[in-house]
Short mmCIF file of C-alpha atoms and ligand atoms in Angstrom, two decimals:
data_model
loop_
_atom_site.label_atom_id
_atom_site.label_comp_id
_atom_site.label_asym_id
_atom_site.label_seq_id
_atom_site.Cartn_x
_atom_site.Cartn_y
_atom_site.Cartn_z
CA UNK A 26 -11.63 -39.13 17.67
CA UNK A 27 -12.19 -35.29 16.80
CA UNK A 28 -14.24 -34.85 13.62
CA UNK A 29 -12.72 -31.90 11.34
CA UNK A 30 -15.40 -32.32 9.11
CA UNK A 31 -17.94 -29.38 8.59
CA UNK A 32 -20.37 -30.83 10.33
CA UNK A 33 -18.64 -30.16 12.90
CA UNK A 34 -18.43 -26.46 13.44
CA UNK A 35 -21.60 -26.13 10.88
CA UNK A 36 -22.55 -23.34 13.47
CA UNK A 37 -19.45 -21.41 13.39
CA UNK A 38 -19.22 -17.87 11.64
CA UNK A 39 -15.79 -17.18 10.21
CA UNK A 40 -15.66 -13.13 9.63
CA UNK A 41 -13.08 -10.61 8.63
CA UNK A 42 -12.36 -8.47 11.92
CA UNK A 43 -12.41 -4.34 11.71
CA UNK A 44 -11.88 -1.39 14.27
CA UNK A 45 -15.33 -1.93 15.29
CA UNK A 46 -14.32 -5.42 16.72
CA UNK A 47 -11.78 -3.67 18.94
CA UNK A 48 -13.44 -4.46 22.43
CA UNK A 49 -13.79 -8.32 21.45
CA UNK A 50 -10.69 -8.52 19.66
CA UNK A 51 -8.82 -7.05 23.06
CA UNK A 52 -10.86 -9.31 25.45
CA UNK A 53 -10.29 -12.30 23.58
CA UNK A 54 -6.61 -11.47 22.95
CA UNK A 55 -6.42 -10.71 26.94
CA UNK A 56 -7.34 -13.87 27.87
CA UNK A 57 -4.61 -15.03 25.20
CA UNK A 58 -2.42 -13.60 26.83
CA UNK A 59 -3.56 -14.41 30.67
CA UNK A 60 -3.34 -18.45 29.62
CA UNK A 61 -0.60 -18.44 27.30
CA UNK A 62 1.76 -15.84 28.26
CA UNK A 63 4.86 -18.19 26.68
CA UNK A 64 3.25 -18.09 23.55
CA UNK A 65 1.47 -14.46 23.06
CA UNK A 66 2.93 -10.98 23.65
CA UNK A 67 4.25 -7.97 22.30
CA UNK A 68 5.96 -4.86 23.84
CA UNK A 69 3.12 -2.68 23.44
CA UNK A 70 0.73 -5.07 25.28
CA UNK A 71 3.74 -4.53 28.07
CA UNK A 72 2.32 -1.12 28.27
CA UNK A 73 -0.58 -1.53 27.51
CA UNK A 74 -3.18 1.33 27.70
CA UNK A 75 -3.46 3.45 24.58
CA UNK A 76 -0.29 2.27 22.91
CA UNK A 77 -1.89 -1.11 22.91
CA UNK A 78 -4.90 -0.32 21.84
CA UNK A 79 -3.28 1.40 18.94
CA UNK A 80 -1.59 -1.80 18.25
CA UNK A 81 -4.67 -3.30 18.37
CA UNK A 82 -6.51 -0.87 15.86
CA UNK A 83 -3.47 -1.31 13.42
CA UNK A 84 -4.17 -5.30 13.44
CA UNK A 85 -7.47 -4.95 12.82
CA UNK A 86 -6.76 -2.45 10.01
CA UNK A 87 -5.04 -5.45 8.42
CA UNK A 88 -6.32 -9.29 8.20
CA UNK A 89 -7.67 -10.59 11.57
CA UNK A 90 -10.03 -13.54 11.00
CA UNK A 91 -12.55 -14.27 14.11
CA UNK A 92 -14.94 -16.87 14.30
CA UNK A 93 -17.99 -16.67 16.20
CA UNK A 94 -20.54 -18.79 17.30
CA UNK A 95 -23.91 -17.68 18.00
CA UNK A 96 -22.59 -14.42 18.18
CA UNK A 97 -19.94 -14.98 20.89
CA UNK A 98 -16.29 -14.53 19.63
CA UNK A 99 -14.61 -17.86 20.23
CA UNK A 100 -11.60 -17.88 17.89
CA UNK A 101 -9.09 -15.60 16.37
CA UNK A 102 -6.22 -15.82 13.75
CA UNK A 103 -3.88 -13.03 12.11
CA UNK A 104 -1.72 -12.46 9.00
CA UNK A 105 0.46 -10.11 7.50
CA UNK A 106 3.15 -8.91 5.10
CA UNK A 107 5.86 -7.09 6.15
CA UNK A 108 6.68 -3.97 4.34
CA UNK A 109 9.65 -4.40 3.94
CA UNK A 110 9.94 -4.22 0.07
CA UNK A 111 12.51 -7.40 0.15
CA UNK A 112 9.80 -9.55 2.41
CA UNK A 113 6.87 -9.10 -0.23
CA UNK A 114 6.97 -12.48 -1.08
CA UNK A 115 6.54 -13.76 2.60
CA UNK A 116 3.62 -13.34 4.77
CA UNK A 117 3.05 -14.79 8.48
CA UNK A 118 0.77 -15.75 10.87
CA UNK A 119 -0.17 -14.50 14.03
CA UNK A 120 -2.35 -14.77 17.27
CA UNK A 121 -3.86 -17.98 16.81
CA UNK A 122 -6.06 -18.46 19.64
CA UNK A 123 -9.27 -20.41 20.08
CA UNK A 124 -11.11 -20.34 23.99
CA UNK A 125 -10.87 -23.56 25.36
CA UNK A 126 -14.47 -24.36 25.52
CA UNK A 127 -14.40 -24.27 22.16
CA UNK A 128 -11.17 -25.86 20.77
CA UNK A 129 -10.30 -29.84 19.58
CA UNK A 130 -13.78 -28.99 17.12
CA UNK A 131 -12.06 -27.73 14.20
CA UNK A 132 -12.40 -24.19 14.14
CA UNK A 133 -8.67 -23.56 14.45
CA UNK A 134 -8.49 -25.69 11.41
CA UNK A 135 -10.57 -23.19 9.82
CA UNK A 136 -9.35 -20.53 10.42
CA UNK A 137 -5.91 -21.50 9.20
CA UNK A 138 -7.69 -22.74 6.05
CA UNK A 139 -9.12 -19.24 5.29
CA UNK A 140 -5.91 -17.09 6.60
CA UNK A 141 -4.00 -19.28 3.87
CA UNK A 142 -6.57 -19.27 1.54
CA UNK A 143 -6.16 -14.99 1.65
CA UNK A 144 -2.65 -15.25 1.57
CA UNK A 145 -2.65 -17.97 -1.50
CA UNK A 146 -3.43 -14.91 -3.91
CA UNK A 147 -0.72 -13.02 -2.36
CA UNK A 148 2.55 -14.24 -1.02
CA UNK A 149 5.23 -17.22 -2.04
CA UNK A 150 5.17 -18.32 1.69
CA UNK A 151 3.78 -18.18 5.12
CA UNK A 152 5.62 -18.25 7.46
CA UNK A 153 5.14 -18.84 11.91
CA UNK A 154 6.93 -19.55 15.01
CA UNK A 155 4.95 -21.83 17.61
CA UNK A 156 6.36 -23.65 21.27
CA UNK A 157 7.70 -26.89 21.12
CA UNK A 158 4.80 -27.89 23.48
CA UNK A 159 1.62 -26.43 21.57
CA UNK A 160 1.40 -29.54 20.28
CA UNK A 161 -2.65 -29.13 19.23
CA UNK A 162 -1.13 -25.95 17.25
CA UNK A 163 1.61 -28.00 15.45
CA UNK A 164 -1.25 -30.52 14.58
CA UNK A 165 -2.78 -27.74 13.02
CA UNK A 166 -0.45 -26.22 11.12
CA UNK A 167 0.87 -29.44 9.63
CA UNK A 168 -2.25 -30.47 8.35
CA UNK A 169 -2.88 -27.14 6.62
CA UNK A 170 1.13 -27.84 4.90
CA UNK A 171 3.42 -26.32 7.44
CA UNK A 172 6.73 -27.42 7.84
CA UNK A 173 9.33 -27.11 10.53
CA UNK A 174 12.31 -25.22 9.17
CA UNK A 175 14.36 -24.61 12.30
CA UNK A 176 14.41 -24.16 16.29
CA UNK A 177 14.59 -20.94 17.72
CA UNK A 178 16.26 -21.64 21.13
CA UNK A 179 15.03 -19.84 24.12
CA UNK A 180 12.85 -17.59 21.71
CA UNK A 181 11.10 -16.47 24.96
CA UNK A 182 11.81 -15.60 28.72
CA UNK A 183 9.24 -15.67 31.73
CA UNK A 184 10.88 -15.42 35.41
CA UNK A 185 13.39 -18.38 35.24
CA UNK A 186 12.09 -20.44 32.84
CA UNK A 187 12.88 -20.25 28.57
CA UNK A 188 10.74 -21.71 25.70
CA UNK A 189 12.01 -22.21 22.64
CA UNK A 190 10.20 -22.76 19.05
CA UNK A 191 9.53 -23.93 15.82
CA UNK A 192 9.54 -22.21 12.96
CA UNK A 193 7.27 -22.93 10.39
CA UNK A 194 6.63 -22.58 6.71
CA UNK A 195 3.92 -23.04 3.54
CA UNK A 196 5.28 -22.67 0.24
CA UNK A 197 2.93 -22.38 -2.41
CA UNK A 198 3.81 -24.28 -5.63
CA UNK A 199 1.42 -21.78 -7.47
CA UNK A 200 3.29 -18.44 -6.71
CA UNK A 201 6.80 -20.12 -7.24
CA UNK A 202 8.60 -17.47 -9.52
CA UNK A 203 12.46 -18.17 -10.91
CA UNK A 204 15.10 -16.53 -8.50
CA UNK A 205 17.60 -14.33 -10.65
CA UNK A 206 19.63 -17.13 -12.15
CA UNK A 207 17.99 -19.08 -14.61
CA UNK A 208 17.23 -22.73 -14.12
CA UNK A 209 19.07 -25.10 -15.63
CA UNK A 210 16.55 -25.88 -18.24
CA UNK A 211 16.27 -28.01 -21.39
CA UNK A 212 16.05 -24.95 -23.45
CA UNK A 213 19.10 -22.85 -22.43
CA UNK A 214 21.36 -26.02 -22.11
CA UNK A 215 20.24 -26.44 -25.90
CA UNK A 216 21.70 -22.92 -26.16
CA UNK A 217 24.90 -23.32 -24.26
CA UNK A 218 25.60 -25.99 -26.50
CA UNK A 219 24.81 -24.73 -29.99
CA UNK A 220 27.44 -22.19 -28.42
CA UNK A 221 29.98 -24.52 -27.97
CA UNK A 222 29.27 -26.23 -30.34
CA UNK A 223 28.90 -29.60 -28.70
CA UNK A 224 26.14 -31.75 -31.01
CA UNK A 225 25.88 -34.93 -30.58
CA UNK A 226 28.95 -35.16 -28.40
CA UNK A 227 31.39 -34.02 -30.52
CA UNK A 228 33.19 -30.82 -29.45
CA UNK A 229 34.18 -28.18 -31.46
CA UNK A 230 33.58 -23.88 -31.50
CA UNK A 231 30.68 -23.17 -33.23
CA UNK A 232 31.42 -19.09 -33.85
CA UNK A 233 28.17 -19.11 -35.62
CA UNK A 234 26.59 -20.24 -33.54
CA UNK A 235 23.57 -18.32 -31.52
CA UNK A 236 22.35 -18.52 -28.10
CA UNK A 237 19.16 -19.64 -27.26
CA UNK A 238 17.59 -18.21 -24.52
CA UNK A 239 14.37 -19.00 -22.86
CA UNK A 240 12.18 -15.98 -23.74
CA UNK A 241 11.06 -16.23 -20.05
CA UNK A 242 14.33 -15.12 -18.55
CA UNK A 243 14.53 -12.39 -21.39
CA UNK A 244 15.24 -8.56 -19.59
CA UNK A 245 15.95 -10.88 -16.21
CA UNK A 246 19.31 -10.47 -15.40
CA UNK A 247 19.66 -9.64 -12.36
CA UNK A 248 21.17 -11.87 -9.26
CA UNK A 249 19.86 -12.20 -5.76
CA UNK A 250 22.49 -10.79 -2.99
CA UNK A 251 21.33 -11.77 0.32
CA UNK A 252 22.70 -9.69 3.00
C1 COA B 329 -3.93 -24.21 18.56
C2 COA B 329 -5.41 -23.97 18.64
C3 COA B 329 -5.72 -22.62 18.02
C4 COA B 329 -6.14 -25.04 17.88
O1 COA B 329 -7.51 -24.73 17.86
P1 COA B 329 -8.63 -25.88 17.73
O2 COA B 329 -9.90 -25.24 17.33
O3 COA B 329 -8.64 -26.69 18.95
O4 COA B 329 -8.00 -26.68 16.51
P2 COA B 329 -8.53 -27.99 15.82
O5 COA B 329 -9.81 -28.44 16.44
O6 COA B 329 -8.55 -27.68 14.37
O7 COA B 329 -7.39 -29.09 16.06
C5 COA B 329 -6.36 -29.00 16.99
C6 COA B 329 -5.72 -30.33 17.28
O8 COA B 329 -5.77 -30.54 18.71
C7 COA B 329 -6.51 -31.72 19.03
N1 COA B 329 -7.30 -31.64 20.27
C8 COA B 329 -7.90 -32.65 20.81
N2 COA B 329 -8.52 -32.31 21.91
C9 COA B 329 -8.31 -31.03 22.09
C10 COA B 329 -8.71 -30.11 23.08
N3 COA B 329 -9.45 -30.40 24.12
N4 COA B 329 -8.31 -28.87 22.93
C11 COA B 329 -7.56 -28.54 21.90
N5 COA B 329 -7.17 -29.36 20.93
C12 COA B 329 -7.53 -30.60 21.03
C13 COA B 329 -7.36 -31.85 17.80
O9 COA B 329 -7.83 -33.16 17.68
C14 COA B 329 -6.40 -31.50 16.72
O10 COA B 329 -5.40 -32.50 16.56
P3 COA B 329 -5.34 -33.48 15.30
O11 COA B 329 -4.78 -32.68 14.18
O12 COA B 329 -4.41 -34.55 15.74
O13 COA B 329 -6.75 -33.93 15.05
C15 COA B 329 -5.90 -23.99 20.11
O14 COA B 329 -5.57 -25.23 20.67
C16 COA B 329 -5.32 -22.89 20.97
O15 COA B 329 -5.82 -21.77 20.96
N6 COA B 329 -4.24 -23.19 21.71
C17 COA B 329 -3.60 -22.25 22.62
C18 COA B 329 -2.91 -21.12 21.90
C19 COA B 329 -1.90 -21.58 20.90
O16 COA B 329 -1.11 -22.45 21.15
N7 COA B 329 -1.92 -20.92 19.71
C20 COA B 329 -0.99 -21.18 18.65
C21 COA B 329 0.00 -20.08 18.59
S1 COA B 329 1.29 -20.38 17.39
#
């Protein structure tokens, strides 16, 4: 069996990526995308050339995690939030990739581990899509707390043949905030009541009465319209 402890990737460097990582980041992420073209891709590695690269400095601009051992880049792993100011509260992973000489040691593991452990301080959620058939990813990702929401079917194209995915979340119980109607607490059902006047189960108008609101929903009226 595969050891996860840290013993086992004592050697391994996990580093924040920036622009000056751009020729590792795009060799590594061209052999992602040589051995897993099902699973990586994006329209401006379709073109490649400079509007790729510029792709490529904008990720690196944001939170790419590599890992390296003995100075040799062997693993990446991406997040972001979108801006879109209605997805704040979401963030997601990307380009998970660890070369094959180096994977089924735990550094995937780890990497996942510090992406969430960024993204703990600053989003509700994480969210990823991954194949049916990356089952080692899966593993992962359900260790770390992932859960599969839903199936994307045919999420991706190549010649004849479709692939379709997961998609995953990670809520955090830490960041959980109350959506715009109030829970049905305790507290405010001890205020609908007084209103109604309904103590100890005998009903009757209570015009005096006044209602109690939590002072945490105080000024927070508003009501979530998904569109
Ligand atoms: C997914 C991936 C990043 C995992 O990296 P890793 O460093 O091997 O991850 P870990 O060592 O933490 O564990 C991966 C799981 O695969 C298992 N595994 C066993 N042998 C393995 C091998 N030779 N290669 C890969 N994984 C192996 C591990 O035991 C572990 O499973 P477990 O949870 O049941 O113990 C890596 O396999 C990879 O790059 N895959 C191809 C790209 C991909 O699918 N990326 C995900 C995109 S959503």
């Amino acid at each position: 069996m595969i050891s996860h402890a840290a013993g086992a990737q004592a050697d391994v460097e996990i580093r924040r990526l920036n622009v000056d990582d751009l020729d590792l980041f795009r060799d590594i992420r061209a052999e992602a995308l040589q051995m897993h073209p099902q699973t990586f891709g994006s329209p401006e590695e379709d073109d490649g050339g400079e509007p790729m690269m510029a792709a490529y400095r904008r990720w690196l601009d944001g939170m790419i995690l590599g890992a390296f051992r003995c100075g040799s880049l062997m693993g990446v792993a991406g997040f972001y939030v979108s801006p879109d100011r209605r997805s704040q509260h979401r963030g997601n992973i990307f380009t998970v990739y660890v070369r094959e000489e180096g994977r089924g040691k735990g550094v995937g593991d780890r990497l996942i581990k510090e992406l969430l452990a960024h993204a703990e301080a600053r989003v509700e959620q994480v969210h990823l899509a991954v194949l049916l058939e990356s089952t080692a990813a899966i593993n992962t990702y359900k260790r770390n707390g992932f859960e599969i929401y839903g199936t994307d079917p045919a999420a991706v194209r190549i010649g004849e043949a479709t692939y379709d995915k997961y998609f995953m979340v990670r809520k955090s119980a830490a960041k959980a905030v109350p959506h715009g109607c109030p829970a049905w607490s305790r507290q405010n059902r001890r205020g609908w009541l007084r209103i109604i006047g309904l103590n100890g189960g005998t009903a009757r108008l209570n015009p005096f009465a006044l209602p109690v609101f939590p002072r945490q929903y105080a000024g927070k009226t508003t009501m979530r319209t998904g569109r």
